[in-house]
Coordinates of C-alpha atoms in Angstrom, one line a residue:
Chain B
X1 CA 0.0 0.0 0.0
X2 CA 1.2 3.4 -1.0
X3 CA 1.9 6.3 2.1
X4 CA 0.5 8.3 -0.1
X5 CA -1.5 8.5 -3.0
X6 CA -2.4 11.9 -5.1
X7 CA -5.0 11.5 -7.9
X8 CA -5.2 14.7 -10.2
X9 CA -4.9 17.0 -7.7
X10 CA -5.2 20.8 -8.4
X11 CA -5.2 23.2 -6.1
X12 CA -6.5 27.1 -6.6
X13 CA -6.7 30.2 -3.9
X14 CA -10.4 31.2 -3.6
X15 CA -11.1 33.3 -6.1
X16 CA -7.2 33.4 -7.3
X17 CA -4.6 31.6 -9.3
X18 CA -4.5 28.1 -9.8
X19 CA -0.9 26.8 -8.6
X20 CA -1.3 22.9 -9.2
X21 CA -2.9 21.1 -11.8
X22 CA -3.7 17.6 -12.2
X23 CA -1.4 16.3 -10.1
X24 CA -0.6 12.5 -9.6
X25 CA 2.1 10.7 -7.5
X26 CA 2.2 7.8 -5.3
X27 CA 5.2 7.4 -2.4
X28 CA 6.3 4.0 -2.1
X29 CA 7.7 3.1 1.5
X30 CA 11.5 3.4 1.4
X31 CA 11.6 5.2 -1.6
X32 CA 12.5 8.7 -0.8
X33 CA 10.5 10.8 -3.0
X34 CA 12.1 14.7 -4.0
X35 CA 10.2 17.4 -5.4
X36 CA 12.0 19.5 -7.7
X37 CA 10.8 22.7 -8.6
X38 CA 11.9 26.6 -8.5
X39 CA 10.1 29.6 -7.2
X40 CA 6.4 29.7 -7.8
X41 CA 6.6 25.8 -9.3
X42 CA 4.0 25.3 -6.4
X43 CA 5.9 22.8 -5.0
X44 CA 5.2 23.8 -1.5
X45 CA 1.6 24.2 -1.6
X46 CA 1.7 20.2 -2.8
X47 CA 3.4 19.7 0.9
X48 CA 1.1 21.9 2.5
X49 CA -1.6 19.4 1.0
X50 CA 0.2 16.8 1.6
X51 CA 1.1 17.7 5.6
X52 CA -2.9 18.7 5.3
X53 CA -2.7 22.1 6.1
X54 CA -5.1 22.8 2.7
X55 CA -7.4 20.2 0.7
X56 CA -7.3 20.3 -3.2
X57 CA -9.7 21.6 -4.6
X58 CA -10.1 19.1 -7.3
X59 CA -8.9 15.4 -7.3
X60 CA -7.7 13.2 -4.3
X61 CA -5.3 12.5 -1.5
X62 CA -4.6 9.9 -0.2
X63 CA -2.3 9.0 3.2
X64 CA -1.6 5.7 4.6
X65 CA -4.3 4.5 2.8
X66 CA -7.4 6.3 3.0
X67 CA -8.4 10.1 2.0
X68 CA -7.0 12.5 4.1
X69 CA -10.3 14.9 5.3
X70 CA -8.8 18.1 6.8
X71 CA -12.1 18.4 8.7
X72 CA -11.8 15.5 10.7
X73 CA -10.0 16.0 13.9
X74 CA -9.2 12.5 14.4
X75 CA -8.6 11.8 11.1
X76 CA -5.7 15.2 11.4
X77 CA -4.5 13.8 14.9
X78 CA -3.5 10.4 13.3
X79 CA -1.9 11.8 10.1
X80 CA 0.5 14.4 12.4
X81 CA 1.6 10.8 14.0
X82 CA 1.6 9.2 9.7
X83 CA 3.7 12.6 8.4
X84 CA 5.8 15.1 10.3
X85 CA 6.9 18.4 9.0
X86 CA 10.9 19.7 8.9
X87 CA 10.8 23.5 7.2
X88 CA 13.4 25.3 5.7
X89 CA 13.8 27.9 8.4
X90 CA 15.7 26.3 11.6
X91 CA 15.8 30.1 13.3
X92 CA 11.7 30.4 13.2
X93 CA 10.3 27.1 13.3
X94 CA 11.6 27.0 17.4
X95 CA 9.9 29.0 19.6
X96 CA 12.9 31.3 21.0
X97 CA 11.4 31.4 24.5
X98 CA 11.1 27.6 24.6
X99 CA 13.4 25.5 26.4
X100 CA 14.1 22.0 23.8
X101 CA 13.1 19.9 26.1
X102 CA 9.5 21.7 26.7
X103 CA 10.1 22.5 22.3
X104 CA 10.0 18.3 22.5
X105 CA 7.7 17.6 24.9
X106 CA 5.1 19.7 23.5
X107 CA 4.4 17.6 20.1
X108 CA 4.3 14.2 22.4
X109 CA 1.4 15.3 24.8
X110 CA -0.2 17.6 21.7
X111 CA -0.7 14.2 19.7
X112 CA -1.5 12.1 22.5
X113 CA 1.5 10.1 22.2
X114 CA 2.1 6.2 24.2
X115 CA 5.6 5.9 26.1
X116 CA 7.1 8.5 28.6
X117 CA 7.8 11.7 26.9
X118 CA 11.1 11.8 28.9
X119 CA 12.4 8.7 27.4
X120 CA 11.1 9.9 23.6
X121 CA 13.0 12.9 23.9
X122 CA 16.1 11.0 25.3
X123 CA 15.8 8.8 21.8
X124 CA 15.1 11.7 19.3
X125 CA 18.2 13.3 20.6
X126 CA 20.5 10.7 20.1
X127 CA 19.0 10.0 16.7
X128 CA 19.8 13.4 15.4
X129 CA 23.3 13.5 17.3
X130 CA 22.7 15.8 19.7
X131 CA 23.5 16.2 23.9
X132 CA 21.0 14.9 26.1
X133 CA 21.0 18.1 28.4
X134 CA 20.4 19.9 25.3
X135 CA 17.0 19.7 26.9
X136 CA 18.1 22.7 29.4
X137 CA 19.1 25.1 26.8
X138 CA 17.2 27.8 24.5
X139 CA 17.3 28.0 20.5
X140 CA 19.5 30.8 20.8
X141 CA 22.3 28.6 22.3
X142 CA 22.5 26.4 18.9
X143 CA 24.2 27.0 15.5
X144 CA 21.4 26.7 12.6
X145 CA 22.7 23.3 12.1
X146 CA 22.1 22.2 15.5
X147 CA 18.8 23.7 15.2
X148 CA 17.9 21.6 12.4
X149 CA 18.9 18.8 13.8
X150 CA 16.7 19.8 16.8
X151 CA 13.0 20.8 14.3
X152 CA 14.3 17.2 12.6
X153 CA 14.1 15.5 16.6
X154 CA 10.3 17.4 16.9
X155 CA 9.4 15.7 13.9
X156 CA 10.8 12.5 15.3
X157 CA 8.7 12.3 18.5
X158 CA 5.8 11.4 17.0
X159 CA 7.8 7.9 15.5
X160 CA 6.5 9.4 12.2
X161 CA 6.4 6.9 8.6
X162 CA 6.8 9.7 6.4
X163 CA 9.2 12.9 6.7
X164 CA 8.0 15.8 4.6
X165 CA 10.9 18.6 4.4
X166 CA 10.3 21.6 2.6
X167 CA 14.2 22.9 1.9
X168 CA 15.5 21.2 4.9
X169 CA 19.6 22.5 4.2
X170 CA 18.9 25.5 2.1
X171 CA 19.7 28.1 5.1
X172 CA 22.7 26.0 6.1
X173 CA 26.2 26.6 5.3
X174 CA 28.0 24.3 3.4
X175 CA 29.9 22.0 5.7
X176 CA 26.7 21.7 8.3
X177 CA 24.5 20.5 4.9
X178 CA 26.7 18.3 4.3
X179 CA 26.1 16.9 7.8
X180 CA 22.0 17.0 7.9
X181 CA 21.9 15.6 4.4
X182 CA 23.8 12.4 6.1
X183 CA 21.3 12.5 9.0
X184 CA 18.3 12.5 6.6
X185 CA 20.3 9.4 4.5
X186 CA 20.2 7.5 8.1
X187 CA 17.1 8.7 9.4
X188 CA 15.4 7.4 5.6
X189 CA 16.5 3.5 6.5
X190 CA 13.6 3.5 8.7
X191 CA 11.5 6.2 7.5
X192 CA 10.6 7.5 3.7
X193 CA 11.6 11.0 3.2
X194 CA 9.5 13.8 0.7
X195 CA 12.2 16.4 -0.1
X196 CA 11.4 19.6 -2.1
X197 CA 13.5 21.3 -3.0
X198 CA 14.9 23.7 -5.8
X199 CA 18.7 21.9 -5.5
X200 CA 19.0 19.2 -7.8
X201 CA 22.2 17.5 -6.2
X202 CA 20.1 17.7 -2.5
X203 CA 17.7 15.6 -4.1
X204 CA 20.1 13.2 -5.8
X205 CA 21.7 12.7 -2.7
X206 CA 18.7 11.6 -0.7
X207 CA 15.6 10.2 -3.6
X208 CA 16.0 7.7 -5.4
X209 CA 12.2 8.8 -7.5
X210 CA 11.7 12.1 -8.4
X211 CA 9.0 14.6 -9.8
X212 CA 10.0 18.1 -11.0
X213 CA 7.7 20.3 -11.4
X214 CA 7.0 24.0 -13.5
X215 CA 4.3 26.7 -12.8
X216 CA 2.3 23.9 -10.7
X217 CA 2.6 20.7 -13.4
X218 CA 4.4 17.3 -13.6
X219 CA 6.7 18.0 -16.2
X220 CA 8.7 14.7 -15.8
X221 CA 8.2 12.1 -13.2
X222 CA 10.5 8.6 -12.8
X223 CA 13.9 7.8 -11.1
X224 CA 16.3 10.2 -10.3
X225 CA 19.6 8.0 -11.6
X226 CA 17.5 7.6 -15.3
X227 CA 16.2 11.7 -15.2
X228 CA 20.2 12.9 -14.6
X229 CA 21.2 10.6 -17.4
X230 CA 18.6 11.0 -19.6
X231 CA 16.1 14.0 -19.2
X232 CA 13.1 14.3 -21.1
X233 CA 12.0 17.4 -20.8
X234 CA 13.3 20.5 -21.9
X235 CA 12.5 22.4 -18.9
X236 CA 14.7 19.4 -16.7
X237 CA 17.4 19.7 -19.8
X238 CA 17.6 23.7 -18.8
X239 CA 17.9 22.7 -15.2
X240 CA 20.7 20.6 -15.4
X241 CA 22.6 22.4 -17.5
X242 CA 22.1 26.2 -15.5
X243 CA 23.9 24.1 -12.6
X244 CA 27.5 25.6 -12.1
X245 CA 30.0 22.9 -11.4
X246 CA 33.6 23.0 -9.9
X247 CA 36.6 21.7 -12.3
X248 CA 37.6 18.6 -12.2
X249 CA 39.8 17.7 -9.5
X250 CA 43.0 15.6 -10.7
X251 CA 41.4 12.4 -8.4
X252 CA 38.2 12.6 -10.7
X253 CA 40.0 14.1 -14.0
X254 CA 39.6 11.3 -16.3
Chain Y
X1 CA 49.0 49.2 -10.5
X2 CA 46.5 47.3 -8.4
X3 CA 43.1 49.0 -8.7
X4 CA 42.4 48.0 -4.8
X5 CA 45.0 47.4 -2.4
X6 CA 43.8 45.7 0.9
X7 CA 46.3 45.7 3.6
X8 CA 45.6 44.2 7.1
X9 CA 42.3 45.3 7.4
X10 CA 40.2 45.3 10.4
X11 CA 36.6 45.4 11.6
X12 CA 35.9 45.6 15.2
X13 CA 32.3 46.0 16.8
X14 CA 33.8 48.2 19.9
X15 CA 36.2 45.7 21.5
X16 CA 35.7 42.4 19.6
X17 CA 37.2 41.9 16.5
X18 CA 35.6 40.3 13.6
X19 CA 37.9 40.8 10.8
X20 CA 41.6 40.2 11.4
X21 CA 44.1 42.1 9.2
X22 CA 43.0 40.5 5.9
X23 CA 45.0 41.4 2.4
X24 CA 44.7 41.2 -0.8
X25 CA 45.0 42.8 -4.1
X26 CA 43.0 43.3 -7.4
X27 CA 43.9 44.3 -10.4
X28 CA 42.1 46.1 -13.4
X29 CA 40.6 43.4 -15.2
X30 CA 40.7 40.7 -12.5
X31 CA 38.0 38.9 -11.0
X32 CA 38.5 38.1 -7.0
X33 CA 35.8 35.8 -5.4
X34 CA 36.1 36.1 -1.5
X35 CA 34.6 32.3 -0.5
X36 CA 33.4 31.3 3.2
X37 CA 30.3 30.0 5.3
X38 CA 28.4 32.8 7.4
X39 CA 30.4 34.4 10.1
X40 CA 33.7 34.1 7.9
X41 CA 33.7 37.8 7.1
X42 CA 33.3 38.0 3.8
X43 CA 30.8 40.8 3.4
X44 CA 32.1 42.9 6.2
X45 CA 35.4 42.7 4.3
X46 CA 33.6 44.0 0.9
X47 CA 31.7 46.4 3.0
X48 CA 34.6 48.3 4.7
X49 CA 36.3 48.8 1.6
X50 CA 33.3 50.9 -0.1
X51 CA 32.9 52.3 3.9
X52 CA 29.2 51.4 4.0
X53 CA 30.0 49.6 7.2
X54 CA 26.8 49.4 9.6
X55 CA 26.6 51.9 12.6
X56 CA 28.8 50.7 15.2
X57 CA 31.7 48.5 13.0
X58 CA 35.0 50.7 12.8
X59 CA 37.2 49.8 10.3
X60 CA 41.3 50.0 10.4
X61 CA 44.4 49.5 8.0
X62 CA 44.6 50.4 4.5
X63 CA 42.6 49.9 1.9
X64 CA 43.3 52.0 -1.3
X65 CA 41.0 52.2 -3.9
X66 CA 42.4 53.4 -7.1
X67 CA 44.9 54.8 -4.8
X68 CA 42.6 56.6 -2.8
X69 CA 42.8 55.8 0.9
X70 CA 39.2 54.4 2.4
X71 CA 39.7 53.9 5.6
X72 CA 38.7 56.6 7.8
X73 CA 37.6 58.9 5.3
X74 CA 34.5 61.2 6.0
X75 CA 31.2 60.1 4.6
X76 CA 30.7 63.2 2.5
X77 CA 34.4 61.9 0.0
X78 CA 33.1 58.2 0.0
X79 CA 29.8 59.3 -1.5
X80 CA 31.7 60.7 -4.2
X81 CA 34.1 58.1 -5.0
X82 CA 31.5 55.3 -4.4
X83 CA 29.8 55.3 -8.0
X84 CA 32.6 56.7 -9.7
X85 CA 35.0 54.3 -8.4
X86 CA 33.2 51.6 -7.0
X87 CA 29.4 50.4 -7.3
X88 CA 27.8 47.3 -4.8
X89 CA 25.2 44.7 -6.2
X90 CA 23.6 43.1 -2.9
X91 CA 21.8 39.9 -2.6
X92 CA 18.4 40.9 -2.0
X93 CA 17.4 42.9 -5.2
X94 CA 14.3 44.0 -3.4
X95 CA 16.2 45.6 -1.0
X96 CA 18.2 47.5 -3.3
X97 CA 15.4 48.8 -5.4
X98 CA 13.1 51.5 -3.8
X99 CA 9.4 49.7 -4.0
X100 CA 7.6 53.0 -4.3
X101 CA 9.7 54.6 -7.3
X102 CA 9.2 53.4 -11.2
X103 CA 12.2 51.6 -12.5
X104 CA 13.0 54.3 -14.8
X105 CA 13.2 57.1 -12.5
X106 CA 15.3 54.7 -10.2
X107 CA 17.7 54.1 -13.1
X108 CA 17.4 57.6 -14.2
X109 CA 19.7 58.4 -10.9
X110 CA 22.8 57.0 -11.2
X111 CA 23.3 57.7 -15.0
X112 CA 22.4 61.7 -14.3
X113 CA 24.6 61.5 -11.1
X114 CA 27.4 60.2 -14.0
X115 CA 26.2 63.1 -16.4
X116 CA 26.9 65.6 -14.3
X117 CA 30.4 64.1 -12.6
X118 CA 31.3 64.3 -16.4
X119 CA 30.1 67.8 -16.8
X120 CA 27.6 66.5 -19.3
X121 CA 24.2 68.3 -19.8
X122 CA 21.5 65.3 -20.4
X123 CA 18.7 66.3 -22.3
X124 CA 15.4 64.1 -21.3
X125 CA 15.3 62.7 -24.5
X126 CA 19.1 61.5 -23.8
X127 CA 18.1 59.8 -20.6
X128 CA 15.4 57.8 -22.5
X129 CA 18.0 56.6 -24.3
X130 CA 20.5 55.9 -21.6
X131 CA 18.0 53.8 -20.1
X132 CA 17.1 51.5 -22.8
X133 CA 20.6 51.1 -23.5
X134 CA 21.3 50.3 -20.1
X135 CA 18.0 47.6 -20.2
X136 CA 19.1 46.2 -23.1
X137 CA 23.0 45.5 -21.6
X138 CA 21.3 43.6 -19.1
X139 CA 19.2 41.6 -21.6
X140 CA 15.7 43.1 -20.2
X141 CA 13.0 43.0 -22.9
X142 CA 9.7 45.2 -23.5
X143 CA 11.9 48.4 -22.1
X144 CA 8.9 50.9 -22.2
X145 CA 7.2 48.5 -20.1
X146 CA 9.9 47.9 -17.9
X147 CA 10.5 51.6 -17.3
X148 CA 7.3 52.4 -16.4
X149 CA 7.1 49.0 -13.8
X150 CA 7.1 49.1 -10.1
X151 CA 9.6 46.7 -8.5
X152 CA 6.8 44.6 -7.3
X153 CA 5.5 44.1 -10.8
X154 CA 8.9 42.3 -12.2
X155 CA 10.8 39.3 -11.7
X156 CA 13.6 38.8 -8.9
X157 CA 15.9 37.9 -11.6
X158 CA 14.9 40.8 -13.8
X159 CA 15.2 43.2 -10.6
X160 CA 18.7 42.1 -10.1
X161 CA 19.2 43.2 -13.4
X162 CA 18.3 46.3 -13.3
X163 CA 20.3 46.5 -9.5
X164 CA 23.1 45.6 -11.8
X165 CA 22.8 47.9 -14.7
X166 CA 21.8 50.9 -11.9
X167 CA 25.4 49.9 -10.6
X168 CA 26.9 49.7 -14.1
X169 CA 25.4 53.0 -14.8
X170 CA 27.7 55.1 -12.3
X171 CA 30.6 54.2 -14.6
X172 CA 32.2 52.4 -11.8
X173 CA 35.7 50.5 -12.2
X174 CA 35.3 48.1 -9.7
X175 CA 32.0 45.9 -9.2
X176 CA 31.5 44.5 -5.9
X177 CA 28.5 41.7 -6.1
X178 CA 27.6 40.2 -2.3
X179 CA 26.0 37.1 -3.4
X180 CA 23.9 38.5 -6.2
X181 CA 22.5 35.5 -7.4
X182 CA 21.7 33.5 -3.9
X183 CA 18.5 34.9 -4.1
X184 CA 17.5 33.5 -7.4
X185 CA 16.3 30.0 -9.0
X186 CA 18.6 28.2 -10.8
X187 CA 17.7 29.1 -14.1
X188 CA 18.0 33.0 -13.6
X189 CA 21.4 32.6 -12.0
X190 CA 23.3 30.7 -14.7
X191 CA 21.9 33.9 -16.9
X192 CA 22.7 36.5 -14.4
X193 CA 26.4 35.1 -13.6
X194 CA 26.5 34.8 -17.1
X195 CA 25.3 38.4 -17.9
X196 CA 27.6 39.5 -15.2
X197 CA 30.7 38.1 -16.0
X198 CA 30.0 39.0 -19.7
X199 CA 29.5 43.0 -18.9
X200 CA 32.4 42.9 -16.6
X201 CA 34.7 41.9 -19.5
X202 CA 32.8 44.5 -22.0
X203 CA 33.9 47.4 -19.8
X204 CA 36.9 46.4 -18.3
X205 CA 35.9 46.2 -14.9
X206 CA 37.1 44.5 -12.0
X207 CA 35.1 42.4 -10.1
X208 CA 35.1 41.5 -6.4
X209 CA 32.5 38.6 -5.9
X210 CA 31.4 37.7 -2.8
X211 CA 29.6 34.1 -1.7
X212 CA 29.4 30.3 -0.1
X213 CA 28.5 29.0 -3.0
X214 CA 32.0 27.5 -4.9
X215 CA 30.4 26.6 -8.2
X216 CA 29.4 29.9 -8.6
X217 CA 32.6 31.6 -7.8
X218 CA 34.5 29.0 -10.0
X219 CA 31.8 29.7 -12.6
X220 CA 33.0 33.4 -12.9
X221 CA 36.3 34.1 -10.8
X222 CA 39.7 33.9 -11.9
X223 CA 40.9 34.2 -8.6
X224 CA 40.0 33.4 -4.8
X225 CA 40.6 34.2 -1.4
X226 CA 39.2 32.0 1.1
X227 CA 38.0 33.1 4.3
X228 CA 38.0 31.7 7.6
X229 CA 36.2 33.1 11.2
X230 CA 37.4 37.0 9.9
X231 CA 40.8 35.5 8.3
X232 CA 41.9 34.7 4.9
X233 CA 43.3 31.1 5.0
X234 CA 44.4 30.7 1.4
X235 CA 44.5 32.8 -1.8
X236 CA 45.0 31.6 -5.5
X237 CA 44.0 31.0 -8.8
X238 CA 40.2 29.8 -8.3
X239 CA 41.4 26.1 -10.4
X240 CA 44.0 25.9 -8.5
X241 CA 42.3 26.0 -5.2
X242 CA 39.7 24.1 -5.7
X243 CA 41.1 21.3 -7.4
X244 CA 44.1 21.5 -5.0
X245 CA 43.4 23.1 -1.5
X246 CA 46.4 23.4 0.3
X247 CA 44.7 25.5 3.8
X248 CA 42.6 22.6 6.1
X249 CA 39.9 24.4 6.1
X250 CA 40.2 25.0 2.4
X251 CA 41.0 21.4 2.0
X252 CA 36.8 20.4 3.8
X253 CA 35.6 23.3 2.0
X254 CA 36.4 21.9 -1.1
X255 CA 35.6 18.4 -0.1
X256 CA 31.9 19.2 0.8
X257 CA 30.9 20.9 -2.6
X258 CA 32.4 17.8 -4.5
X259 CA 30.6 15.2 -1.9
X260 CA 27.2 17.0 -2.9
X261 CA 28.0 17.5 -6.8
X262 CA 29.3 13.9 -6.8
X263 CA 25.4 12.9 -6.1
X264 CA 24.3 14.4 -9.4
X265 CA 26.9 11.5 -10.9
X266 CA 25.6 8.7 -8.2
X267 CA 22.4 9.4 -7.2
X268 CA 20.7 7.8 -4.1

């Protein structure tokens, strides 16, 4: 069964633009799934519908096997346990007043969680690599690495199947990306990762599939190795070939 | 002659020091990329040597621009020589452009602040022209639209072109760019650097280009310095360094870009 299932799904303002039309995917578990699009592709109003924070307005969504209906409040309390956000933004998606431990304790009693919140946080922290009395200390005491890796351990508590990130490394310097992009690689062996984001080697690095998108369509859909090799479209051919690349070092010369 | 001449300079926010005694040298022509995450110093480096540090930063040593001494010069002699010496590109085009001003009348400044440093009378019919010449060097299509546009009604890649054509337009001989095209998709920022890199070799400018991002500055710099926690570890020829790092920090640098280019070869 698929975690999630999108049949032609469109998605318009009220009384505005429509940013996604027809839209149709289906994330296998394991398969770590990236979204590839630039500004205004609408690639994150398709998480937002995803995460349910909108419905389409035409078509339908599926999670963990049955329509997702954003009215339902027990039908949104189980799919924040199914699919946890990470945003792009590590220095506003913490509260700066919070404490982490009380920033991690709040998802676990908000969902209603089983187990002893202490013990939850103790295991989120050590997935994501960070000190266990990092608990006592305020956002402002982290680097924006560390405080991804903290908004990645929020998304944790809720033992989530599905990690949506919506440009999880773009605000983070080079060497720390490098870092969280290997956390995500771990954290995906028992979890299936949706990445968008407008960085085509982010998305090589972590999804095997891949859909990129342009002014809210599918313009080519399939697996990452076979798109890189061989794209299809024109807009994916522009893409690839507007990437600036270092020279070749002497180990890679050939 | 070097066109700027950076000798141990400083910034210090009162006590603390946050850039410590970086040289370097650029020559008419050249094009220097300054390389380094956040909190390297990079931009404070750029922006003491025009003096548009923020309130609060003092900067010391020497840095000579066209042999004109920056550092501690009044405000009222750096207004004069920035434009006619040296012109800024910033990231955030929307930040640069007024968002309650047309285009054309925000264009219209710098090229009659270079009329009349010139001692040239510009005759309305003149600046029309200027304009769409200037629109056109930057590639921007439909110029009696575009002129007539509020920021808000054009592209972020088409407002950093006209950022970078109001620059152009002082008739500056150095260009300093602070990460001009981190703000745009991928698609307007192989055209921009491209643009960029194309006019600087047109007029025979020099170009100091600030960013993190080491495609980029290997895309368009000859040379690089790369700095460090307000220090500049190494300095060479930009293939040089980043096929062959000799600095540590350098050395990771270097490493990390290849590990996440090396995906687009070997994809998950």
């Amino acid at each position: 069964m698929s975690l999630f299932s999108l049949q032609d799904v469109s998605y318009a303002y009220p009384r505005g633009d429509t940013v996604l039309h027809d839209v149709s995917l289906s994330l296998e578990t394991g398969q770590n799934l990236g979204i590839l699009g630039e500004s205004g592709s609408g690639k994150s109003t398709l998480l937002r519908l995803m995460l349910g924070l909108a419905a389409p307005s035409d078509g339908t969504l599926s999670a963990d096997g049955t329509p997702l209906d954003i009215h339902s409040r027990a039908r949104m309390q189980a799919h924040r346990r199914f699919a946890q956000p990470v945003f792009q933004d590590p220095y506003t998606s913490l509260d700066p007043r919070m404490r982490i431990g009380r920033a991690l304790a709040e998802p676990h009693a908000a969902l209603g969680l089983p187990g002893d919140a202490q013990a939850e946080i103790a295991r989120v922290l050590a997935a994501v690599n960070l000190p266990q009395d990092s608990t006592l200390r305020r956002p402002r005491a982290f680097s924006g690495g560390q405080r991804q890796r903290i908004a990645i351990a929020r998304a944790l508590i809720a033992r989530p199947r599905v990690l949506l990130a919506d440009e999880p490394v773009s605000a983070l310097d080079l060497s720390t990306r490098v870092r969280v992009i290997d956390l995500l690689a771990e954290l995906s062996r028992d979890l299936t990762l949706v990445l968008v984001s407008h960085d085509i080697a982010i998305v090589a690095a972590l999804c095997p599939r891949l859909i990129v998108l342009q002014h809210g369509r599918v313009v080519e859909a399939g697996e990452t190795r076979q798109i890189l090799r061989d794209p299809q479209h024109d807009y994916t051919r522009m893409l690839l070939s507007s990437l600036p690349r270092l020279p070749d070092s002497k180990e890679t010369a050939r | 002659m070097s066109l700027l001449q950076v000798q141990d300079l400083t910034v210090s926010a009162g006590a603390r020091e946050l850039v410590h005694g970086v040289s370097f040298d650029l020559r008419p022509g050249e094009r220097l990329g300054l390389v380094g995450e956040s909190g390297s110093g990079k931009s404070l480096t750029a922006m003491a040597i025009v003096g548009l540090l923020a309130p609060g930063l003092t900067a010391g040593g020497s840095v000579l621009l066209d042999g004109q001494q920056m550092i501690g010069r009044p405000d009222r002699d750096l207004v004069r020589l920035r434009g006619a010496v040296a012109s800024v590109v910033f990231q955030d085009p929307r930040s640069a452009l007024d968002p309650l001003m047309r285009l054309g009348d925000q264009l219209a400044a710098p090229i009659r602040r270079r009329a009349v440093r010139e001692g040239r009378a510009l005759s309305s019919a003149q600046l029309r022209a200027e304009q769409i010449r200037w629109l056109d060097r930057v590639a921007i299509p439909e110029p009696d639209r575009i002129l007539r546009a509020w920021p808000h009604e054009v592209s972020g890649g088409q407002r950093q072109r006209i950022a970078i054509a109001m620059a152009l337009a002082c008739g500056p001989r150095l260009l300093i760019a602070d990460e001009p095209t981190t703000a745009l998709d991928v698609s307007s920022q192989a055209e921009v650097l491209d643009l960029l890199g194309g006019l600087v070799r047109d007029e025979g400018l020099s170009l100091l280009f600030i960013s993190h991002d080491l495609p980029v500055v290997a895309r368009i710099c000859d040379r690089v310095v790369v700095m460090r926690q307000g220090r500049a570890v190494e300095e060479g020829p930009t293939a040089r360094v980043f096929t062959d790092p000799q600095d540590p920090y350098s050395q990771g640098l270097v490493a990390a870009a290849r590990r996440l280019q090396s995906a687009l070869e070997n994809p998950a």
